[in-house]
């Protein structure tokens, strides 16, 4: 059972029910559960979408697309059935927030999915969990069964003529199926490779029907937006970035954990005050602000607000909100090698720049870090990464290339220090850090 952390600066909205037994239906109802869905059923789709737009809620899966706008793209009339898909694949290294929602507050995901269904006129929802979260499937399935038993799901939700059904399922453990179109392939029982876009899921999605696909945190936030009102929710965050988000703070920090902070919260403050500073009083070398796909920031670049726009202005991305703190005893070449090893392993192999590029980068960085690098390798690493970025079928290629380019650009000297057969300057006890 993961330990819950807290800090006085937190504004608990989506994590409000964590640790309070809300996985049980009675407790969820006691804490105000299913009231938002009921209200949305009364108010209708246009009202729901207007509220979501006014809330400033932006998707918590990575790209930060405005949720209300995404829902408004779904055509009102459709010959094909419409669908809601909850993306609980959560595989981005450094990100561990969605699993807390499934664990502590599964009904909020169901309630959010019902509201999304009401907004777009879908009768069927899917809750998709990453393969490694199989143990959470039991919790979700129990919650779904309880929701059916209470009449919140089914052919006549809340005693009305409106239908909404939910199916839960897991993947088999692949990072790529977190990408929305690959996830839909997986739901359909096919190999998890992405689809060509356009068409986008809002028009042609699951089983060819108009589909809204949202991250689990986005969906779990929806009932709270309805309960507190769009304006109140928007007011918690920063400009164009409504509300709060769950930040997964990890790496070399004294108090790692998942903290719910207002959008726009200062990154430096998050590390030094919320997280208690760098572990063991060491110096800070770098910070990954939004999961391992996002380019690294230097200590002098972290005095910024954590919202989509401010982090982008600083040259990186807010991504999935996974903040990884890197201390001054860490070898960046090794960090880059480990990062690319992940992407090389997870590349689905569908397109060449990603399949070959991640493999070349992994091989080059492994050789380089082991002390067999040549000066030309540094430019070559950069050259390969540059030729992957923007040239792949899905954004996994960019996710792999972006961080590597950042490491080489900002830590070139450290790469040069590995040259000429010298041992890794950060090797512990005189041993190479990686053999
Ligand atoms: C390689 C890759 C992996 C992704 N993994 C996830 C994931 O695990 N969870 C998630 O919600 N979104 C993930 N995304 C983003 C989804 O494609 C999609 O944008 C997101 O589910 C939309 O939800 P949102 O609007 O609520 O953020 C991934 C994207 C890519 C390219
Ligand atoms: S970029 Fe290409 S090879 Fe890489 S995961 Fe996407 S589709 Fe697959």
CSV table of C-alpha atoms and ligand atoms in Angstrom, one decimal, residues 176 193-194 346-355 392-398, ligand 2:
chain,number,residue,atom,x,y,z
A,176,UNK,CA,3.0,2.6,-26.3
A,193,UNK,CA,0.3,0.1,-32.5
A,194,UNK,CA,-0.9,3.7,-33.2
A,346,UNK,CA,9.0,0.3,-25.5
A,347,UNK,CA,9.2,1.4,-29.1
A,348,UNK,CA,6.5,-0.6,-30.9
A,349,UNK,CA,8.8,-1.0,-33.9
A,350,UNK,CA,6.2,0.3,-36.4
A,351,UNK,CA,8.3,3.1,-37.9
A,352,UNK,CA,12.0,3.2,-38.7
A,353,UNK,CA,13.3,6.4,-37.1
A,354,UNK,CA,12.0,5.4,-33.7
A,355,UNK,CA,12.7,1.6,-34.0
A,392,UNK,CA,8.0,9.4,-36.5
A,393,UNK,CA,4.6,8.0,-36.8
A,394,UNK,CA,3.5,8.8,-33.2
A,395,UNK,CA,4.9,11.1,-30.5
A,396,UNK,CA,7.0,8.3,-28.8
A,397,UNK,CA,9.8,9.1,-31.2
A,398,UNK,CA,9.7,12.8,-30.0
B,2,LIG,S1,7.3,6.4,-33.1
B,2,LIG,FE1,6.9,4.7,-34.5
B,2,LIG,S2,8.0,2.9,-33.8
B,2,LIG,FE2,7.9,4.5,-32.1
B,2,LIG,S3,6.2,3.8,-30.9
B,2,LIG,FE3,5.4,5.4,-32.3
B,2,LIG,S4,4.7,4.2,-34.1
B,2,LIG,FE4,6.0,2.8,-32.8
